[in-house]
Each structure stands twice: as C-alpha cells, then as structure tokens.
Amino acid sequence: MPAIIAACVATATTVIAFVLYQQAEHTSKTQRNAAASHIRAAVLDTLQATTGRLEDIAAAAGQHWPHDGYEFTVLADGVLQDQGIDRVSLIRYLKASQRASYERSHGPIEAMPPPPRSYAGPPPPQSNHSAPPPRNGESPSLPPRNGESPPPPPRNGQSPPPSPSSGEGLPPPRNGQGAPPPPPPQPSREIARARYFVLESFVQSKREAIPVGVDVGGMHSRAVAMLAAATAGHAESTAPIEPAAGEGGGPATEIYMPVYRHGTPTRTSPQRLSALLGFIATRYRYARLMPGLRDLIPAGVPFTLREGSKTLLAHESPRRPEIASIPVAGRSWTLAVGTPPTNLAAMLYTLGAGAALTLLLAGLGLTAARRQRLALELVQQRIAERQLAESALASAEERFKTAFSEAPIGMALISLEGRLMQVNRALAEIAGYTEEQLLTLSAAELTHLDDQPEDEQAMAAMRSGRLRVHDVEKRLVRHNGEDAWVSVHTTLVRDGDSQPSYFLSQLEDITARRRYESRLQHMADHDPLTGLLNRRAYDRALKEHIASHARRDGGVLVIDLDDFKQVNDTLGHSVGDDLISRVGAALTARLRGEDVIARLGGDEFAILVRKGGREELEKLARSLLITVREQQAARGPGGRQRPITASIGVAPLQALGASSADEALTAADLAMYDAKEAGRNRFDTYGGRLLREEQEDSRRQARIETRLEWVERIRAALDEDDLVLHAQPVAETMTRRMTQYELLLRMRAADGSLIAPDRFLPVAERYGLVKELDRWVITTAIVMLEDQLTFGRRPIVELNLSGQSLSDADLTEHVARQLQGSAVQATQLVFEVTETAAIGNIAAARSCAEELRALGCRFALDDFGAGFGSFYYLKHLPFDYIKIDGEFVRSCAGNAADRLVIKAVVDLARGMSKRTIAEFVGDATTLRILRDLGVDFAQGFHIGRPQPLSDWLLHAEDGGPRPDLEEFEAEAQEATRTEART
C-alpha cells in the first residue's frame, strides 16, 4: 500500500511535475511569443510614429521650405525626443544646373566620405579627386545653431563628385518582406551619376552637427535610399551604418522622407522627381531601443534584431526562437525571440514581464497618442498658415493685377520670343490699339524699324545674363502710323530655378518732352527775333565745314547794317526789330540752300558759303548789298523812306588759309570794318583789293594787322596778368570825404608804361574779350579789398560792366563764388553799367542788376543823359546811384541849360530815393555849384586823379577829407564873403 501510495504520489508528482513542466513550457513559449509580439509592436509603433512625424514635417516643408535654422527648429525639433532618433536633417535636392549658383552663395560642395565596407557595401566609383577626411565618422562638425543658417564648410580646394544628368534608371523601392536582403550591389551607372543632395539646415543632438554644402549623394547607400524614396513617394532607409571611431552609440540606419513641392501631382515616378524639393532625414540608432525592450521582456527571454547577416541588437543567444519580420522604411529587420528556460518560476516571471511590457506598451501608446495629437495640431496649424499664405498670395496677386492694369505708365509682359503676353490700358492708349489687338502683336511690330536691332541685341544679352536691365528711349509705331517717343525700362524675370521666364517692360510716353526738347534745342541754336542761327550754332557749322573740307572751299561773309543805332535811337526799337527781321529774311532768300546764315547779334549777320572761290564770293556780296538797299521800310520824319545800307566783309577760305573758325570769322570782320572806313555801302575782301588805290589797300592791310595785334596783346595780358587797376575817388559834395573809389582798367606795356583803356577796350568788345576783362576786374578787385582788411579798412569800389557781361548768365555766380571765398562784403561792390550798354538788351540788364542786388551788391546807372531813352531806363532798371554824364557837368558853371538838367536829375533821383554822382568835376567852382544843386557825390580830376587804391587809402584813412581840398574850402569861404559884401 505505501508503495502504491508512493507510486501514486510519484506518479501524481510526475504527472504534476509533467503538467507543471508542460505548463511551464507552455508558459515559456507564451512568454516568448508574447515577448516577440510586444517587441515587434513596440518597434513598429516607434518607427511608425517616427515616419508619421516625418510625413507631417515633409508636408509642411513642401508648403514652406525653411529658410533658416530657426524655422527648421520650430518645424522638426520635436522629433529628437523620439526614442532611438539621433538627429533630424534637412537635405536639399540640388540639380547639376544649380550647383554653380549654390557654390557662389554657400561655398564649394564637399563630397561625403564613404562608409565602412562591412555595412555600406562596395564603395562608390572613384572620381578624380579626393574626399575630405571624415570627422566623427561622418563629416565636419559646425558650431551649434543660433537661429541663423550655418556657415559653409571650410574649402579644401577639392571638387565635388560629378553631378547627375537625369533621374532615370532609379532602383525600385524595397518592400522589406521575405528573406534578408543581399549585400548592396555595385553602383549602377545611374547611381554613379546621382544628383546632388546638399545638407541645407540641421537639428543638432548633443555634440553632433551636420555641415552645410556636403554632397550626401556621394555615399552609395545614402544615394540608393534617397533616390528610392524620391521615386516611391515614401520613407526609405539605408543599410546599417557603423559608427566612426570614438563616436559610440552603436550602428544606426538613416531614414529619408521625400519632400515634394506643394500642389504638384506625384502619382508617378517622373512626376515625383519633377516635384522633388529634398528630404527630411533622421538617424535611427538601434542601441537606443535596448533599454525599452529589456523592460518589455521577461527575465531569461533572449532575443536578437538583425538585418541580413548583420546583428543590430542582441540579448543572449535565443533558443528555439520565434522569428518575426519588422518592415523599416523600405527595408526589413528580422526579430528572433528565444524560449526562456523551463522552470516553475517562469510563469511568475512571464506574468511580471507581461505586466511590465503591458505597462510599457501602454506608456508607449500614450506617448504615441500625444505625438499624434501634436502632429495633428501641427498639421492644423500648417493648414491655417497655408490658408493665410494662400489668402496673402491671392491678395498680393490682386494688388499686382490692379497695379499692373491701373499703372499710369504702359506695362507689358513679353515672352522670350518677343510676343506680348499681357498689357495694360496705359500702353494701349500710348500705342493707339485696344488691349486685345496688342496681344496679337510682337514687341518688334510696335518698334520703329531703326530701333529694332538695338532691342534685339539687348534682349539677347539679358537672356544670356550679360545684361541685367535695358533702359532706352525709342520710337513706338502707333496704330495710325505715327511715331511716339517712349522711355522703356525692360528687365528679365526668372523662375524659381533661375531660368529666364519672360520680360517685364515699363513704357512712359515722352513725346511731349521730346517736342519741348526739340523746341529748346531750336531756341538754343536760333535767334528769337529772326529765326536764323545764332552765333553759337554758326560757329559750330563753320568749324565742321573747315574740318571736313581740306581744299578750304567757300568762304565767310560778315554783314553789318550802316548807322543802325540811329534807327533805334530815333525811331524806336520796334522799328529796328522789324528792319532786322526783314533784312534777315531777304538775305536768306538770296542764298543757296546749302549756305548758312546767322545773326551774330545786334545788326550783324554772318554767312557761310560752302562752295565757291573769291570771285563767286564777291559776286554774292554785290547782290547782297542791293538786297539790303531794297529794304527801305523804316519811315523817318515826314513819312519819308529812310535808306538802309550795309558794309560787308568777305573772307575766302582758299586765299585765307585759315586753320580755325575764329580766324576765318575775324578776317571777314576786319574786312567789314575796312568797308565801313572806306565809306560804307560796299564790301571789301580780306587779302584782296577794292576799287581804290594800291596805297589805300596797304593802309587797310596795316589796320587789319594792327587790330589782330591788339587782340593778341589783350589775350597775352590776361594770361600773363599784365593788367592794372587804378582808383579814382568819389567824394561827398558837402563834407568832401572820399566815400568810395571807381576802379579803372589799364594795360601794362612792354616798357612798363600804362596803356589807356580807350586803345584796347573797343577791340576787346569787338572780338568778344571784354567779358574776360570784366571777370578779371571783379576777381582782382575782391583780392584788393581783402588785402585792405589787414589794415582794418573796408573801402567801397565801383566796377564797370560791359554790355556783353550783362548778358552773361554766369556772371552772378562768378561774383558769388569770389565773395564766398573771402571776407569781403557784397556791400563794398558797386557795379556800373552805361545807358548805351543797357540799350542792347534791357531784359538782360535788368535781370543782371536784380541778381547782383540780391547778393547785396549795389548798382549804378552810368553816363545818365547821354542816351535816347534815359528816363525809360530809370523805370525799368533797379539802381542805387545815378551818375550824371560829364557832358552836363563839365560846363555847368557857364551854361544855365546844363544846370537845369542837373537840377532835374537831382530832383528825380531824390523823388526815387536814389543818390546822384557828378562826373568830370574839374574845378572848385563846378564842385560848389554841384553842392548847391543838391548833387550827393562828385568825381573828377579836381577830386583826384586815378592812382593805386592803396595810395588813396593812405591819404584818406577811412574816408577822411582830402588834404588838397583845403583850397576848395578857402575858395568857398572867399566866395561867401564876397556874396555877403555885395
């Protein structure tokens, strides 16, 4: 019985043990299967969460490609919190045609170092350059990001691998199913020509960083994964990558999620490649899965994670393993989970491990749900941002459309072939077409035939990049056939790949401006009274003729009306202007069409005869004398016709041998003066003979040579500073104090003597040198006054201006410039102009006087009473002083009429609040009479003779009385006593 019991117990024990063993075995297998399922589910959840996150980032990047490190950090920084994710990178897809532009902006693209053979398969084909040495097992490190784009990598003088030419022949995507994939094959020709994939921005993890400007496609396994992802449209991963020496962390794989341009179709591989912008890349390290997986597995359950023959993770050696496949972004991992040893405690361990795994999976599920929620929020945010961007884009497009259509200037979009693609209403109005009609035309059809070649060359230069913009003024052919001048600004618009897209032209109608410019040019070159050319245009035509005719054919005629001043003085300026106009028209009618006539000024005309010798020129001069005599329309007293004659000077270019226009015109001018001196109403020829005696001809030639000699002497005096200024004092009649000084010009002769101005000023006025003399006087006078400042003196000086200087538009600017550079005050300058000088151009004289007074200078009307229209000029000229002509002062002591004139001028000046100066005061009696008549100032030899200003200032410091006027005081006292006695 005990034996049976023992046997039963043993059997029961055996059965129980067997049952327990079977139960333990079943429990072990259950633990193994459960562990395999948990591990596979955990890995899949992690990877799917990662790829889902990458898809969200790729979708957002397709809508708005990050432009700096900050934007990319906001977009992708959260992925770094995923388990097993080492870093997230942004990789631009760069075509071969874009490489040069990229390297100009970011520096050279460096080649990526090849991976170890044991994991990356055979290395890519060797190129003719060396890749930079790997650092940290991958590529050079960069400083931590700070919100800005990282700097380009250091240049090592090496060139990147060859760029691809096409995207055809890409390997098909791997599905991750079945047996472990074979080792990577040798790179195909298409892979060897892989496109450039340039690291653009990065997210940093710990000390690792990704450089900018590295050719990621230079690494074979990466190129295969990226091109496979690009054509498949989903994430692809690389084969296991071995860490570099010292890097740690164990092997890893890289996952590439393609980023496509938003809104473009991606249903086929060619469409995907066409829309490809780049990739969002992550590095997934296997070792970082181990802590979480160990928590999911009961104690004693071994497992391995492999890809092909490569072990990625291992926990002991699995026994009787359960094999599971885990798809990883186009590749396949093999999970082998072993059966734990059979023991009674296995159930407890299995339960504990299951519970732990359940908790871990729950935690992972919660984490995945949170990430999905964040991803959904990000997607919603991106959708909202996209809607805002689309709204802003629509608004911007509407604004551009409105600005384009309603622009006040013509605007057009022109195709690269020159067709009008879009136009606005302003352009249609300029061209005279409707907008619909313009869209059927080309830009060349609207352009004048002569302007088309320049436009074609400019458009070709812009297409090739040699020209950025083209600005031109050209003629536009209107619908009615008329030409319209337009100012055109054209630029080339390029697309996102920097390829030429179309031209943008802006056109402004400048027809009116061109018309005004033409009128202004005509006014600048023509005399306003007669419509003939002026002296400036005539000089230009004469210079061109002399320069282009080596034979010196033709000649110059100068015509001056005889006694024309009497017509103006007696009959008025309107009659004189009418006569000048009719003479100009009559002379023009007698000339050939090729000849040139101009009005040089006043009553002087000049003619350029382009063809003919001396005989033809003299024949023309005789006919022109008759033409002038026929113009007897000026009516004198009694309604009689006043005869009008002219003197003509002829200068044949052949006989003259003139080398310049000035010499030819001077020769004709001298011959005209000889004709006047010979009796007027005739012509004379330079170098020829009139119908008079040989002796007279010799004297005339001598006079011509004398005038030319004076011209040279004046020019030499200006160049060599052989001019001198003497001062004649002006004294108050009541106090005899010298208040100011008139500066008088002298020329220094070779022997040191001084030449009076009446010997050289007429020649200077005749040959246009007097303006240079006036400027010299102004400049020298200001220097003299500045020298006196060192002695504490501020004398006032009077300066004479010629009629030619009154018409000089730059005179006031010259005076202002000289005063600006010195301490001399403008009130120290009094400018004098004679009535006869003002007669030539009363408007110019008035303008000059007003501008000088605006500077602070004062103005005096000289020789008052000598002209025909004295009182007329008092009304129209601004002045401060009236200088009574010496003709009335010189004999006023014995001529009652002269005293009446002086008294009338004094009363008139006082009524206008002006002051009077009497010239030619020669004795004490005249000075006393002037004082009694109320004249304010006196000037003449009795007051003082011209001498250097410094000498006068030594005698009359600060305007004190002249010592030699004591005689005048004695005479005045004696006269007073005599009158008292009588």
mmCIF file of C-alpha atoms in Angstrom, residues 351-611:
data_model
loop_
_atom_site.group_PDB
_atom_site.id
_atom_site.type_symbol
_atom_site.label_atom_id
_atom_site.label_comp_id
_atom_site.label_asym_id
_atom_site.label_seq_id
_atom_site.Cartn_x
_atom_site.Cartn_y
_atom_site.Cartn_z
ATOM 1 C CA LEU A 351 3.467 37.471 -15.672
ATOM 2 C CA GLY A 352 5.787 40.132 -14.308
ATOM 3 C CA ALA A 353 7.402 40.696 -17.679
ATOM 4 C CA GLY A 354 3.979 40.747 -19.344
ATOM 5 C CA ALA A 355 2.741 43.250 -16.837
ATOM 6 C CA ALA A 356 5.847 45.366 -17.312
ATOM 7 C CA LEU A 357 5.561 45.039 -21.073
ATOM 8 C CA THR A 358 1.888 45.907 -20.872
ATOM 9 C CA LEU A 359 2.689 48.996 -18.829
ATOM 10 C CA LEU A 360 5.484 49.915 -21.204
ATOM 11 C CA LEU A 361 3.270 49.461 -24.243
ATOM 12 C CA ALA A 362 0.594 51.477 -22.535
ATOM 13 C CA GLY A 363 3.144 54.185 -21.896
ATOM 14 C CA LEU A 364 4.336 53.981 -25.465
ATOM 15 C CA GLY A 365 0.735 54.126 -26.650
ATOM 16 C CA LEU A 366 0.122 57.224 -24.584
ATOM 17 C CA THR A 367 3.333 58.742 -25.908
ATOM 18 C CA ALA A 368 2.330 57.855 -29.476
ATOM 19 C CA ALA A 369 -1.130 59.325 -28.910
ATOM 20 C CA ARG A 370 0.380 62.522 -27.560
ATOM 21 C CA ARG A 371 2.695 62.756 -30.539
ATOM 22 C CA GLN A 372 -0.165 62.083 -32.910
ATOM 23 C CA ARG A 373 -2.123 64.829 -31.213
ATOM 24 C CA LEU A 374 0.834 67.216 -31.543
ATOM 25 C CA ALA A 375 1.266 66.169 -35.151
ATOM 26 C CA LEU A 376 -2.432 66.804 -35.779
ATOM 27 C CA GLU A 377 -2.161 70.218 -34.150
ATOM 28 C CA LEU A 378 0.911 70.980 -36.268
ATOM 29 C CA VAL A 379 -0.916 69.880 -39.405
ATOM 30 C CA GLN A 380 -3.891 72.048 -38.455
ATOM 31 C CA GLN A 381 -1.528 74.939 -37.771
ATOM 32 C CA ARG A 382 0.187 74.390 -41.125
ATOM 33 C CA ILE A 383 -3.190 74.231 -42.844
ATOM 34 C CA ALA A 384 -4.171 77.522 -41.211
ATOM 35 C CA GLU A 385 -0.833 79.040 -42.174
ATOM 36 C CA ARG A 386 -1.270 77.728 -45.704
ATOM 37 C CA GLN A 387 -4.727 79.277 -45.865
ATOM 38 C CA LEU A 388 -3.302 82.580 -44.635
ATOM 39 C CA ALA A 389 -0.455 82.311 -47.132
ATOM 40 C CA GLU A 390 -2.880 81.488 -49.934
ATOM 41 C CA SER A 391 -5.033 84.426 -48.886
ATOM 42 C CA ALA A 392 -1.978 86.711 -48.766
ATOM 43 C CA LEU A 393 -0.846 85.367 -52.144
ATOM 44 C CA ALA A 394 -4.283 85.974 -53.631
ATOM 45 C CA SER A 395 -4.280 89.484 -52.143
ATOM 46 C CA ALA A 396 -0.779 90.124 -53.495
ATOM 47 C CA GLU A 397 -1.801 88.811 -56.904
ATOM 48 C CA GLU A 398 -4.837 91.074 -56.865
ATOM 49 C CA ARG A 399 -2.695 94.055 -55.868
ATOM 50 C CA PHE A 400 -0.217 93.268 -58.646
ATOM 51 C CA LYS A 401 -3.046 92.878 -61.132
ATOM 52 C CA THR A 402 -4.532 96.203 -60.060
ATOM 53 C CA ALA A 403 -1.150 97.960 -60.056
ATOM 54 C CA PHE A 404 -0.364 96.463 -63.458
ATOM 55 C CA SER A 405 -3.710 97.315 -65.014
ATOM 56 C CA GLU A 406 -4.127 100.774 -63.465
ATOM 57 C CA ALA A 407 -0.489 101.926 -63.720
ATOM 58 C CA PRO A 408 -0.208 105.423 -65.234
ATOM 59 C CA ILE A 409 2.614 104.201 -67.461
ATOM 60 C CA GLY A 410 2.467 101.472 -70.064
ATOM 61 C CA MET A 411 3.368 97.992 -68.853
ATOM 62 C CA ALA A 412 3.778 94.740 -70.770
ATOM 63 C CA LEU A 413 4.833 91.163 -70.124
ATOM 64 C CA ILE A 414 6.776 89.924 -73.146
ATOM 65 C CA SER A 415 7.654 86.319 -73.880
ATOM 66 C CA LEU A 416 11.224 85.255 -74.537
ATOM 67 C CA GLU A 417 10.304 85.137 -78.236
ATOM 68 C CA GLY A 418 9.152 88.759 -78.156
ATOM 69 C CA ARG A 419 5.345 88.256 -78.143
ATOM 70 C CA LEU A 420 3.144 90.465 -75.969
ATOM 71 C CA MET A 421 1.652 88.241 -73.233
ATOM 72 C CA GLN A 422 -0.104 90.871 -71.104
ATOM 73 C CA VAL A 423 -0.574 94.627 -71.462
ATOM 74 C CA ASN A 424 -2.342 97.362 -69.522
ATOM 75 C CA ARG A 425 -4.671 100.154 -70.509
ATOM 76 C CA ALA A 426 -1.991 102.869 -70.428
ATOM 77 C CA LEU A 427 0.089 101.026 -73.044
ATOM 78 C CA ALA A 428 -2.978 100.602 -75.235
ATOM 79 C CA GLU A 429 -3.594 104.364 -75.047
ATOM 80 C CA ILE A 430 0.025 105.140 -75.908
ATOM 81 C CA ALA A 431 0.041 102.765 -78.880
ATOM 82 C CA GLY A 432 -3.482 103.591 -80.071
ATOM 83 C CA TYR A 433 -4.590 99.943 -80.028
ATOM 84 C CA THR A 434 -7.041 98.047 -77.881
ATOM 85 C CA GLU A 435 -5.594 95.624 -75.352
ATOM 86 C CA GLU A 436 -6.928 92.688 -77.381
ATOM 87 C CA GLN A 437 -5.218 93.980 -80.537
ATOM 88 C CA LEU A 438 -1.905 94.403 -78.726
ATOM 89 C CA LEU A 439 -1.916 90.770 -77.593
ATOM 90 C CA THR A 440 -1.818 89.704 -81.256
ATOM 91 C CA LEU A 441 1.379 91.697 -81.903
ATOM 92 C CA SER A 442 5.039 91.334 -81.049
ATOM 93 C CA ALA A 443 7.249 93.936 -79.416
ATOM 94 C CA ALA A 444 9.165 94.326 -82.681
ATOM 95 C CA GLU A 445 5.975 95.214 -84.589
ATOM 96 C CA LEU A 446 5.432 98.155 -82.223
ATOM 97 C CA THR A 447 9.036 99.369 -82.524
ATOM 98 C CA HIS A 448 10.337 101.673 -85.245
ATOM 99 C CA LEU A 449 12.383 99.793 -87.824
ATOM 100 C CA ASP A 450 15.574 101.740 -86.996
ATOM 101 C CA ASP A 451 15.283 100.902 -83.284
ATOM 102 C CA GLN A 452 14.640 97.163 -83.634
ATOM 103 C CA PRO A 453 18.320 95.980 -83.860
ATOM 104 C CA GLU A 454 19.201 97.590 -80.514
ATOM 105 C CA ASP A 455 16.180 95.967 -78.840
ATOM 106 C CA GLU A 456 17.065 92.521 -80.218
ATOM 107 C CA GLN A 457 20.663 92.800 -79.015
ATOM 108 C CA ALA A 458 19.544 93.923 -75.537
ATOM 109 C CA MET A 459 17.029 91.061 -75.161
ATOM 110 C CA ALA A 460 19.651 88.511 -76.235
ATOM 111 C CA ALA A 461 22.121 89.968 -73.714
ATOM 112 C CA MET A 462 19.549 89.739 -70.885
ATOM 113 C CA ARG A 463 18.675 86.144 -71.744
ATOM 114 C CA SER A 464 22.364 85.186 -71.591
ATOM 115 C CA GLY A 465 22.889 87.037 -68.303
ATOM 116 C CA ARG A 466 25.275 89.645 -69.759
ATOM 117 C CA LEU A 467 22.789 92.472 -69.167
ATOM 118 C CA ARG A 468 20.530 92.944 -66.153
ATOM 119 C CA VAL A 469 18.225 95.742 -67.326
ATOM 120 C CA HIS A 470 17.819 97.713 -70.534
ATOM 121 C CA ASP A 471 16.884 101.415 -70.488
ATOM 122 C CA VAL A 472 16.354 103.155 -73.810
ATOM 123 C CA GLU A 473 14.408 105.945 -75.452
ATOM 124 C CA LYS A 474 12.951 104.752 -78.741
ATOM 125 C CA ARG A 475 10.136 105.343 -81.208
ATOM 126 C CA LEU A 476 6.913 103.364 -80.892
ATOM 127 C CA VAL A 477 4.796 102.986 -84.030
ATOM 128 C CA ARG A 478 1.194 103.883 -83.203
ATOM 129 C CA HIS A 479 -1.875 102.321 -84.777
ATOM 130 C CA ASN A 480 -2.312 105.323 -87.100
ATOM 131 C CA GLY A 481 1.285 105.025 -88.322
ATOM 132 C CA GLU A 482 2.622 107.989 -86.343
ATOM 133 C CA ASP A 483 5.726 107.705 -84.187
ATOM 134 C CA ALA A 484 5.535 108.216 -80.430
ATOM 135 C CA TRP A 485 8.689 108.602 -78.367
ATOM 136 C CA VAL A 486 8.715 106.361 -75.282
ATOM 137 C CA SER A 487 11.170 105.755 -72.447
ATOM 138 C CA VAL A 488 11.424 101.989 -71.925
ATOM 139 C CA HIS A 489 12.758 100.112 -68.897
ATOM 140 C CA THR A 490 12.989 96.339 -69.519
ATOM 141 C CA THR A 491 14.121 93.599 -67.152
ATOM 142 C CA LEU A 492 14.173 89.805 -67.356
ATOM 143 C CA VAL A 493 12.055 87.823 -64.879
ATOM 144 C CA ARG A 494 13.372 84.385 -63.889
ATOM 145 C CA ASP A 495 11.619 81.405 -62.319
ATOM 146 C CA GLY A 496 12.492 79.553 -59.106
ATOM 147 C CA ASP A 497 15.291 77.678 -60.872
ATOM 148 C CA SER A 498 16.829 80.968 -62.101
ATOM 149 C CA GLN A 499 15.789 80.152 -65.649
ATOM 150 C CA PRO A 500 14.583 83.012 -67.930
ATOM 151 C CA SER A 501 10.791 83.212 -67.878
ATOM 152 C CA TYR A 502 9.625 86.443 -69.545
ATOM 153 C CA PHE A 503 10.431 90.163 -69.922
ATOM 154 C CA LEU A 504 8.747 92.975 -67.983
ATOM 155 C CA SER A 505 8.720 96.322 -69.807
ATOM 156 C CA GLN A 506 7.594 99.697 -68.482
ATOM 157 C CA LEU A 507 6.950 102.424 -71.049
ATOM 158 C CA GLU A 508 6.451 106.143 -70.486
ATOM 159 C CA ASP A 509 5.244 108.435 -73.249
ATOM 160 C CA ILE A 510 7.852 111.194 -73.659
ATOM 161 C CA THR A 511 6.633 112.563 -76.980
ATOM 162 C CA ALA A 512 5.758 115.927 -75.427
ATOM 163 C CA ARG A 513 9.107 116.094 -73.645
ATOM 164 C CA ARG A 514 10.926 115.311 -76.872
ATOM 165 C CA ARG A 515 8.940 118.007 -78.614
ATOM 166 C CA TYR A 516 9.852 120.527 -75.914
ATOM 167 C CA GLU A 517 13.486 119.454 -76.043
ATOM 168 C CA SER A 518 13.443 119.972 -79.799
ATOM 169 C CA ARG A 519 11.993 123.420 -79.267
ATOM 170 C CA LEU A 520 14.566 124.217 -76.615
ATOM 171 C CA GLN A 521 17.325 122.996 -78.915
ATOM 172 C CA HIS A 522 15.943 125.222 -81.665
ATOM 173 C CA MET A 523 15.839 128.149 -79.239
ATOM 174 C CA ALA A 524 19.398 127.427 -78.139
ATOM 175 C CA ASP A 525 20.637 127.435 -81.737
ATOM 176 C CA HIS A 526 18.454 130.148 -83.289
ATOM 177 C CA ASP A 527 17.951 133.861 -82.879
ATOM 178 C CA PRO A 528 14.499 134.542 -81.390
ATOM 179 C CA LEU A 529 13.911 137.688 -83.481
ATOM 180 C CA THR A 530 14.803 136.466 -86.979
ATOM 181 C CA GLY A 531 14.666 132.683 -86.600
ATOM 182 C CA LEU A 532 18.168 132.475 -88.075
ATOM 183 C CA LEU A 533 21.006 130.549 -86.471
ATOM 184 C CA ASN A 534 22.739 132.331 -83.592
ATOM 185 C CA ARG A 535 26.481 132.769 -83.176
ATOM 186 C CA ARG A 536 26.880 129.516 -81.248
ATOM 187 C CA ALA A 537 25.290 127.412 -83.975
ATOM 188 C CA TYR A 538 27.089 129.344 -86.720
ATOM 189 C CA ASP A 539 30.478 128.748 -85.107
ATOM 190 C CA ARG A 540 29.713 125.044 -84.918
ATOM 191 C CA ALA A 541 28.711 124.889 -88.605
ATOM 192 C CA LEU A 542 31.825 126.828 -89.647
ATOM 193 C CA LYS A 543 34.115 124.560 -87.619
ATOM 194 C CA GLU A 544 32.558 121.470 -89.164
ATOM 195 C CA HIS A 545 32.935 122.904 -92.664
ATOM 196 C CA ILE A 546 36.607 123.784 -92.169
ATOM 197 C CA ALA A 547 37.356 120.392 -90.604
ATOM 198 C CA SER A 548 35.684 118.454 -93.444
ATOM 199 C CA HIS A 549 36.990 120.418 -96.457
ATOM 200 C CA ALA A 550 40.692 120.010 -96.970
ATOM 201 C CA ARG A 551 40.566 122.271 -100.084
ATOM 202 C CA ARG A 552 39.215 125.162 -97.965
ATOM 203 C CA ASP A 553 36.435 125.781 -100.481
ATOM 204 C CA GLY A 554 33.883 128.552 -99.914
ATOM 205 C CA GLY A 555 34.203 131.483 -97.556
ATOM 206 C CA VAL A 556 32.728 133.711 -94.851
ATOM 207 C CA LEU A 557 30.751 136.944 -95.244
ATOM 208 C CA VAL A 558 30.067 139.354 -92.364
ATOM 209 C CA ILE A 559 27.285 141.899 -92.951
ATOM 210 C CA ASP A 560 26.739 144.933 -90.706
ATOM 211 C CA LEU A 561 23.973 147.481 -91.261
ATOM 212 C CA ASP A 562 25.220 151.074 -91.527
ATOM 213 C CA ASP A 563 24.055 153.578 -88.875
ATOM 214 C CA PHE A 564 21.569 151.159 -87.393
ATOM 215 C CA LYS A 565 21.929 152.765 -83.956
ATOM 216 C CA GLN A 566 20.284 155.932 -85.276
ATOM 217 C CA VAL A 567 17.256 153.912 -86.355
ATOM 218 C CA ASN A 568 16.843 152.550 -82.821
ATOM 219 C CA ASP A 569 17.517 155.883 -81.111
ATOM 220 C CA THR A 570 15.255 157.996 -83.324
ATOM 221 C CA LEU A 571 12.511 155.611 -84.432
ATOM 222 C CA GLY A 572 12.436 153.174 -81.537
ATOM 223 C CA HIS A 573 13.346 149.564 -81.000
ATOM 224 C CA SER A 574 10.191 148.151 -82.581
ATOM 225 C CA VAL A 575 11.113 149.728 -85.931
ATOM 226 C CA GLY A 576 14.671 148.446 -85.563
ATOM 227 C CA ASP A 577 13.481 144.923 -84.762
ATOM 228 C CA ASP A 578 11.193 144.935 -87.798
ATOM 229 C CA LEU A 579 14.066 146.047 -90.010
ATOM 230 C CA ILE A 580 16.375 143.335 -88.672
ATOM 231 C CA SER A 581 13.724 140.673 -89.341
ATOM 232 C CA ARG A 582 13.100 141.800 -92.908
ATOM 233 C CA VAL A 583 16.805 142.070 -93.722
ATOM 234 C CA GLY A 584 17.382 138.560 -92.369
ATOM 235 C CA ALA A 585 14.528 137.158 -94.494
ATOM 236 C CA ALA A 586 15.749 138.999 -97.616
ATOM 237 C CA LEU A 587 19.333 137.775 -97.191
ATOM 238 C CA THR A 588 18.139 134.194 -96.698
ATOM 239 C CA ALA A 589 16.102 134.356 -99.918
ATOM 240 C CA ARG A 590 19.217 135.264 -101.958
ATOM 241 C CA LEU A 591 21.296 132.309 -100.696
ATOM 242 C CA ARG A 592 21.558 128.746 -101.887
ATOM 243 C CA GLY A 593 20.027 126.014 -99.788
ATOM 244 C CA GLU A 594 23.430 124.658 -98.758
ATOM 245 C CA ASP A 595 24.689 128.000 -97.444
ATOM 246 C CA VAL A 596 24.303 129.001 -93.778
ATOM 247 C CA ILE A 597 23.198 132.394 -92.487
ATOM 248 C CA ALA A 598 23.181 133.540 -88.868
ATOM 249 C CA ARG A 599 22.552 136.658 -86.833
ATOM 250 C CA LEU A 600 25.631 137.257 -84.701
ATOM 251 C CA GLY A 601 23.952 139.950 -82.619
ATOM 252 C CA GLY A 602 22.502 143.446 -82.977
ATOM 253 C CA ASP A 603 22.575 144.384 -86.677
ATOM 254 C CA GLU A 604 25.341 141.968 -87.665
ATOM 255 C CA PHE A 605 24.854 138.873 -89.851
ATOM 256 C CA ALA A 606 27.281 136.185 -90.999
ATOM 257 C CA ILE A 607 27.034 133.841 -93.982
ATOM 258 C CA LEU A 608 28.930 130.604 -94.590
ATOM 259 C CA VAL A 609 29.230 129.969 -98.340
ATOM 260 C CA ARG A 610 30.099 126.293 -98.741
ATOM 261 C CA LYS A 611 31.232 126.377 -102.375
#
